[in-house]
Amino acid sequence: MIHFINKAKYYLYHLLGLSNESTDEQLSGAIDSTRFVVLDTETTGFNYETDRILCIGAIVLQNGVIPIQESVEIYIYQEHYDSSSAKIHGILKGEVSNTKTELESLQAFLDFLGDSIIIAHHALFDITMINRALERNGLPILKNKTLDTGVLYKKTLIKSNLLNHKDHYSLDELTDKFDIPLKDRHTAMGDAYITAIAFLKILKKLREKKEISLHQLFK
């Protein structure tokens, strides 16, 4: 029961874009010099128990720059496959030759990630899918701090009783708001890149109001 409660708290912290650690030296650094890893997953579906990750796309964001050469796109060999989701992600079974086992994929991803702060859109889904895969392979779940661009975007909106704001904003809505091209949408790497641009746009809008620290992004 205690294990279940701790896991539930962990996922809730990530949903809210918070950390379960009250103090952390990592958050005392400057935003621009911090190494972020922006990620996205393509999956066979949305069920945490039965569906699997098809691909992980991850890219570094640091000093306001998105160096494409510092990225990984990992395709996972599928024992489980749902052809009905292929119309969304476009990944056909057997189409990709350079796939890795789930364990090899996770190890490659963890090596790339290190202790970086994760950025994702609707991060709870991606983090939970990765954590379930880690658990299946006997590995510890992610402890990295996580920022959700869906949560951060709402911080840029004008607060007024006259305005009706949504609880959730899709990545497509953010691309529309910030005029971000939809190139390679619904691919793990494409969506990771779009999310990285969205984060920079959000950061710019937040800084227009006042100077903001890394720690404040998590509040």
mmCIF file of C-alpha atoms in Angstrom:
data_model
loop_
_atom_site.group_PDB
_atom_site.id
_atom_site.type_symbol
_atom_site.label_atom_id
_atom_site.label_comp_id
_atom_site.label_asym_id
_atom_site.label_seq_id
_atom_site.Cartn_x
_atom_site.Cartn_y
_atom_site.Cartn_z
ATOM 1 C CA MET A 1 0.000 0.000 0.000
ATOM 2 C CA ILE A 2 2.806 2.434 0.878
ATOM 3 C CA HIS A 3 4.518 1.651 -2.435
ATOM 4 C CA PHE A 4 1.283 2.382 -4.297
ATOM 5 C CA ILE A 5 0.779 5.695 -2.453
ATOM 6 C CA ASN A 6 4.355 6.796 -3.184
ATOM 7 C CA LYS A 7 3.929 5.979 -6.874
ATOM 8 C CA ALA A 8 0.623 7.854 -6.984
ATOM 9 C CA LYS A 9 2.263 10.905 -5.388
ATOM 10 C CA TYR A 10 5.143 10.692 -7.861
ATOM 11 C CA TYR A 11 2.825 10.692 -10.878
ATOM 12 C CA LEU A 12 0.764 13.543 -9.400
ATOM 13 C CA TYR A 13 3.865 15.684 -8.952
ATOM 14 C CA HIS A 14 4.746 15.158 -12.608
ATOM 15 C CA LEU A 15 1.194 15.934 -13.718
ATOM 16 C CA LEU A 16 1.356 19.285 -11.945
ATOM 17 C CA GLY A 17 4.884 20.034 -13.111
ATOM 18 C CA LEU A 18 6.165 19.916 -9.558
ATOM 19 C CA SER A 19 9.000 18.219 -7.713
ATOM 20 C CA ASN A 20 8.563 16.092 -4.608
ATOM 21 C CA GLU A 21 11.845 17.450 -3.269
ATOM 22 C CA SER A 22 11.557 20.727 -1.372
ATOM 23 C CA THR A 23 15.134 21.801 -2.062
ATOM 24 C CA ASP A 24 17.456 20.959 -4.884
ATOM 25 C CA GLU A 25 20.690 22.547 -5.991
ATOM 26 C CA GLN A 26 19.752 21.817 -9.597
ATOM 27 C CA LEU A 27 16.989 24.440 -9.408
ATOM 28 C CA SER A 28 19.368 27.137 -8.190
ATOM 29 C CA GLY A 29 21.043 27.336 -11.604
ATOM 30 C CA ALA A 30 20.150 29.644 -14.465
ATOM 31 C CA ILE A 31 17.467 28.554 -16.922
ATOM 32 C CA ASP A 32 19.610 29.156 -19.990
ATOM 33 C CA SER A 33 22.598 27.145 -18.785
ATOM 34 C CA THR A 34 20.479 24.210 -17.587
ATOM 35 C CA ARG A 35 20.497 21.083 -19.740
ATOM 36 C CA PHE A 36 16.935 20.140 -20.604
ATOM 37 C CA VAL A 37 15.958 17.017 -22.510
ATOM 38 C CA VAL A 38 12.734 17.438 -24.472
ATOM 39 C CA LEU A 39 11.066 14.125 -25.187
ATOM 40 C CA ASP A 40 8.082 12.497 -26.824
ATOM 41 C CA THR A 41 6.975 8.899 -27.193
ATOM 42 C CA GLU A 42 4.951 7.189 -29.879
ATOM 43 C CA THR A 43 3.028 4.226 -28.519
ATOM 44 C CA THR A 44 0.725 1.436 -29.640
ATOM 45 C CA GLY A 45 -2.091 3.054 -27.657
ATOM 46 C CA PHE A 46 -2.962 4.811 -24.416
ATOM 47 C CA ASN A 47 -3.309 1.922 -21.967
ATOM 48 C CA TYR A 48 -0.467 1.997 -19.446
ATOM 49 C CA GLU A 49 -0.745 -1.722 -18.761
ATOM 50 C CA THR A 50 -1.170 -3.307 -22.191
ATOM 51 C CA ASP A 51 0.304 -0.810 -24.658
ATOM 52 C CA ARG A 52 3.974 -0.352 -25.437
ATOM 53 C CA ILE A 53 6.363 2.370 -26.610
ATOM 54 C CA LEU A 54 7.189 2.234 -30.310
ATOM 55 C CA CYS A 55 9.669 5.091 -30.390
ATOM 56 C CA ILE A 56 11.337 7.596 -28.054
ATOM 57 C CA GLY A 57 12.452 10.914 -29.473
ATOM 58 C CA ALA A 58 14.624 13.126 -27.267
ATOM 59 C CA ILE A 59 16.532 16.308 -27.946
ATOM 60 C CA VAL A 60 18.740 18.607 -25.870
ATOM 61 C CA LEU A 61 17.755 22.207 -25.194
ATOM 62 C CA GLN A 62 20.368 24.433 -23.584
ATOM 63 C CA ASN A 63 21.300 28.121 -23.760
ATOM 64 C CA GLY A 64 18.188 28.775 -25.831
ATOM 65 C CA VAL A 65 19.505 26.489 -28.587
ATOM 66 C CA ILE A 66 18.134 23.190 -29.930
ATOM 67 C CA PRO A 67 21.179 21.383 -31.362
ATOM 68 C CA ILE A 68 19.674 18.745 -33.644
ATOM 69 C CA GLN A 69 22.922 16.772 -33.573
ATOM 70 C CA GLU A 70 22.390 16.239 -29.832
ATOM 71 C CA SER A 71 19.340 14.049 -30.153
ATOM 72 C CA VAL A 72 18.296 10.421 -30.097
ATOM 73 C CA GLU A 73 15.478 8.642 -31.881
ATOM 74 C CA ILE A 74 15.116 5.116 -30.575
ATOM 75 C CA TYR A 75 12.809 2.563 -32.217
ATOM 76 C CA ILE A 76 11.807 -0.391 -30.071
ATOM 77 C CA TYR A 77 11.269 -3.899 -31.404
ATOM 78 C CA GLN A 78 7.628 -4.805 -30.995
ATOM 79 C CA GLU A 79 6.368 -8.111 -29.766
ATOM 80 C CA HIS A 80 3.102 -6.282 -29.079
ATOM 81 C CA TYR A 81 1.645 -4.233 -31.919
ATOM 82 C CA ASP A 82 -1.680 -2.519 -32.579
ATOM 83 C CA SER A 83 -2.153 -1.764 -36.275
ATOM 84 C CA SER A 84 -5.093 0.568 -35.538
ATOM 85 C CA SER A 85 -2.737 3.193 -34.076
ATOM 86 C CA ALA A 86 -0.460 3.170 -37.140
ATOM 87 C CA LYS A 87 -2.649 5.778 -38.861
ATOM 88 C CA ILE A 88 -1.549 8.243 -36.143
ATOM 89 C CA HIS A 89 2.165 7.538 -35.693
ATOM 90 C CA GLY A 90 2.792 5.988 -39.140
ATOM 91 C CA ILE A 91 5.128 3.305 -37.779
ATOM 92 C CA LEU A 92 4.415 -0.003 -39.503
ATOM 93 C CA LYS A 93 5.453 -3.317 -37.996
ATOM 94 C CA GLY A 94 8.728 -4.470 -39.517
ATOM 95 C CA GLU A 95 9.221 -1.178 -41.352
ATOM 96 C CA VAL A 96 12.117 0.015 -39.165
ATOM 97 C CA SER A 97 15.221 -2.156 -39.352
ATOM 98 C CA ASN A 98 17.382 -0.572 -36.627
ATOM 99 C CA THR A 99 15.144 -1.444 -33.678
ATOM 100 C CA LYS A 100 16.443 -2.287 -30.217
ATOM 101 C CA THR A 101 14.954 -4.463 -27.513
ATOM 102 C CA GLU A 102 12.966 -2.597 -24.882
ATOM 103 C CA LEU A 103 15.787 -2.990 -22.363
ATOM 104 C CA GLU A 104 18.454 -1.799 -24.832
ATOM 105 C CA SER A 105 16.241 1.155 -25.773
ATOM 106 C CA LEU A 106 15.727 2.174 -22.163
ATOM 107 C CA GLN A 107 19.442 1.937 -21.404
ATOM 108 C CA ALA A 108 20.291 4.100 -24.440
ATOM 109 C CA PHE A 109 17.655 6.642 -23.421
ATOM 110 C CA LEU A 110 18.839 6.782 -19.794
ATOM 111 C CA ASP A 111 22.450 7.292 -20.918
ATOM 112 C CA PHE A 112 21.332 10.238 -23.061
ATOM 113 C CA LEU A 113 19.039 11.685 -20.390
ATOM 114 C CA GLY A 114 21.412 11.628 -17.432
ATOM 115 C CA ASP A 115 20.191 13.942 -14.669
ATOM 116 C CA SER A 116 18.727 16.530 -17.070
ATOM 117 C CA ILE A 117 15.377 18.162 -16.473
ATOM 118 C CA ILE A 118 12.723 16.627 -18.717
ATOM 119 C CA ILE A 119 10.355 18.733 -20.826
ATOM 120 C CA ALA A 120 7.315 17.132 -22.467
ATOM 121 C CA HIS A 121 3.794 18.045 -23.515
ATOM 122 C CA HIS A 122 1.201 16.298 -21.341
ATOM 123 C CA ALA A 123 4.221 14.784 -19.640
ATOM 124 C CA LEU A 124 2.275 12.443 -17.378
ATOM 125 C CA PHE A 125 1.559 10.077 -20.262
ATOM 126 C CA ASP A 126 5.127 9.883 -21.588
ATOM 127 C CA ILE A 127 6.685 9.603 -18.130
ATOM 128 C CA THR A 128 4.224 6.912 -17.039
ATOM 129 C CA MET A 129 4.767 4.864 -20.208
ATOM 130 C CA ILE A 130 8.534 5.058 -19.750
ATOM 131 C CA ASN A 131 8.265 4.200 -16.061
ATOM 132 C CA ARG A 132 6.099 1.164 -16.767
ATOM 133 C CA ALA A 133 8.712 -0.017 -19.265
ATOM 134 C CA LEU A 134 11.466 0.554 -16.710
ATOM 135 C CA GLU A 135 9.556 -1.448 -14.119
ATOM 136 C CA ARG A 136 9.012 -4.318 -16.576
ATOM 137 C CA ASN A 137 12.760 -4.494 -17.057
ATOM 138 C CA GLY A 138 13.647 -4.311 -13.369
ATOM 139 C CA LEU A 139 14.983 -0.755 -13.565
ATOM 140 C CA PRO A 140 14.203 2.165 -11.198
ATOM 141 C CA ILE A 141 11.601 4.685 -12.357
ATOM 142 C CA LEU A 142 12.707 8.146 -13.453
ATOM 143 C CA LYS A 143 13.648 10.602 -10.730
ATOM 144 C CA ASN A 144 14.330 13.530 -13.088
ATOM 145 C CA LYS A 145 12.399 16.713 -12.521
ATOM 146 C CA THR A 146 9.836 17.313 -15.246
ATOM 147 C CA LEU A 147 8.230 20.382 -16.814
ATOM 148 C CA ASP A 148 4.997 20.084 -18.784
ATOM 149 C CA THR A 149 4.530 22.618 -21.591
ATOM 150 C CA GLY A 150 0.768 22.206 -21.219
ATOM 151 C CA VAL A 151 1.001 23.399 -17.606
ATOM 152 C CA LEU A 152 3.556 26.112 -18.392
ATOM 153 C CA TYR A 153 1.460 27.508 -21.238
ATOM 154 C CA LYS A 154 -1.403 28.255 -18.855
ATOM 155 C CA LYS A 155 0.969 30.468 -16.855
ATOM 156 C CA THR A 156 1.196 32.787 -19.879
ATOM 157 C CA LEU A 157 -2.574 33.375 -20.043
ATOM 158 C CA ILE A 158 -4.242 36.476 -18.665
ATOM 159 C CA LYS A 159 -6.095 35.702 -15.454
ATOM 160 C CA SER A 160 -9.613 37.090 -15.569
ATOM 161 C CA ASN A 161 -13.089 35.948 -14.579
ATOM 162 C CA LEU A 162 -14.231 37.212 -17.976
ATOM 163 C CA LEU A 163 -12.053 34.711 -19.814
ATOM 164 C CA ASN A 164 -12.712 30.994 -19.999
ATOM 165 C CA HIS A 165 -9.481 29.037 -20.083
ATOM 166 C CA LYS A 166 -9.335 25.334 -20.840
ATOM 167 C CA ASP A 167 -7.996 22.774 -18.418
ATOM 168 C CA HIS A 168 -5.807 21.228 -21.107
ATOM 169 C CA TYR A 169 -4.241 22.582 -24.292
ATOM 170 C CA SER A 170 -3.103 20.222 -27.037
ATOM 171 C CA LEU A 171 0.239 20.476 -28.783
ATOM 172 C CA ASP A 172 -1.653 21.422 -31.951
ATOM 173 C CA GLU A 173 -3.205 24.362 -30.093
ATOM 174 C CA LEU A 174 0.232 25.524 -28.975
ATOM 175 C CA THR A 175 1.573 25.302 -32.525
ATOM 176 C CA ASP A 176 -1.354 27.453 -33.623
ATOM 177 C CA LYS A 177 -0.898 29.992 -30.807
ATOM 178 C CA PHE A 178 2.852 30.337 -31.458
ATOM 179 C CA ASP A 179 2.790 29.848 -35.243
ATOM 180 C CA ILE A 180 5.054 26.782 -35.093
ATOM 181 C CA PRO A 181 5.307 24.692 -38.303
ATOM 182 C CA LEU A 182 3.771 21.219 -38.042
ATOM 183 C CA LYS A 183 6.612 19.429 -39.813
ATOM 184 C CA ASP A 184 6.876 15.761 -38.745
ATOM 185 C CA ARG A 185 3.893 16.057 -36.386
ATOM 186 C CA HIS A 186 3.016 12.746 -34.703
ATOM 187 C CA THR A 187 6.549 11.426 -34.905
ATOM 188 C CA ALA A 188 8.493 11.174 -31.660
ATOM 189 C CA MET A 189 11.366 13.353 -32.869
ATOM 190 C CA GLY A 190 9.082 15.792 -34.674
ATOM 191 C CA ASP A 191 6.878 16.301 -31.630
ATOM 192 C CA ALA A 192 9.915 16.612 -29.344
ATOM 193 C CA TYR A 193 11.264 19.377 -31.594
ATOM 194 C CA ILE A 194 7.893 21.158 -31.705
ATOM 195 C CA THR A 195 7.659 20.908 -27.900
ATOM 196 C CA ALA A 196 11.156 22.386 -27.542
ATOM 197 C CA ILE A 197 10.176 25.382 -29.685
ATOM 198 C CA ALA A 198 6.929 25.762 -27.726
ATOM 199 C CA PHE A 199 8.910 25.809 -24.471
ATOM 200 C CA LEU A 200 11.154 28.601 -25.770
ATOM 201 C CA LYS A 201 8.089 30.582 -26.879
ATOM 202 C CA ILE A 202 6.452 30.084 -23.475
ATOM 203 C CA LEU A 203 9.640 31.137 -21.712
ATOM 204 C CA LYS A 204 9.794 34.303 -23.806
ATOM 205 C CA LYS A 205 6.203 35.217 -22.890
ATOM 206 C CA LEU A 206 6.811 34.561 -19.194
ATOM 207 C CA ARG A 207 9.893 36.768 -19.280
ATOM 208 C CA GLU A 208 7.866 39.573 -20.839
ATOM 209 C CA LYS A 209 5.935 39.791 -17.566
ATOM 210 C CA LYS A 210 8.922 39.556 -15.209
ATOM 211 C CA GLU A 211 12.258 37.892 -14.769
ATOM 212 C CA ILE A 212 11.692 34.249 -13.960
ATOM 213 C CA SER A 213 13.972 31.712 -12.322
ATOM 214 C CA LEU A 214 14.302 27.991 -12.909
ATOM 215 C CA HIS A 215 12.788 27.347 -9.495
ATOM 216 C CA GLN A 216 9.736 29.477 -10.370
ATOM 217 C CA LEU A 217 8.994 27.319 -13.427
ATOM 218 C CA PHE A 218 8.126 24.504 -11.020
ATOM 219 C CA LYS A 219 5.719 26.566 -8.896
#
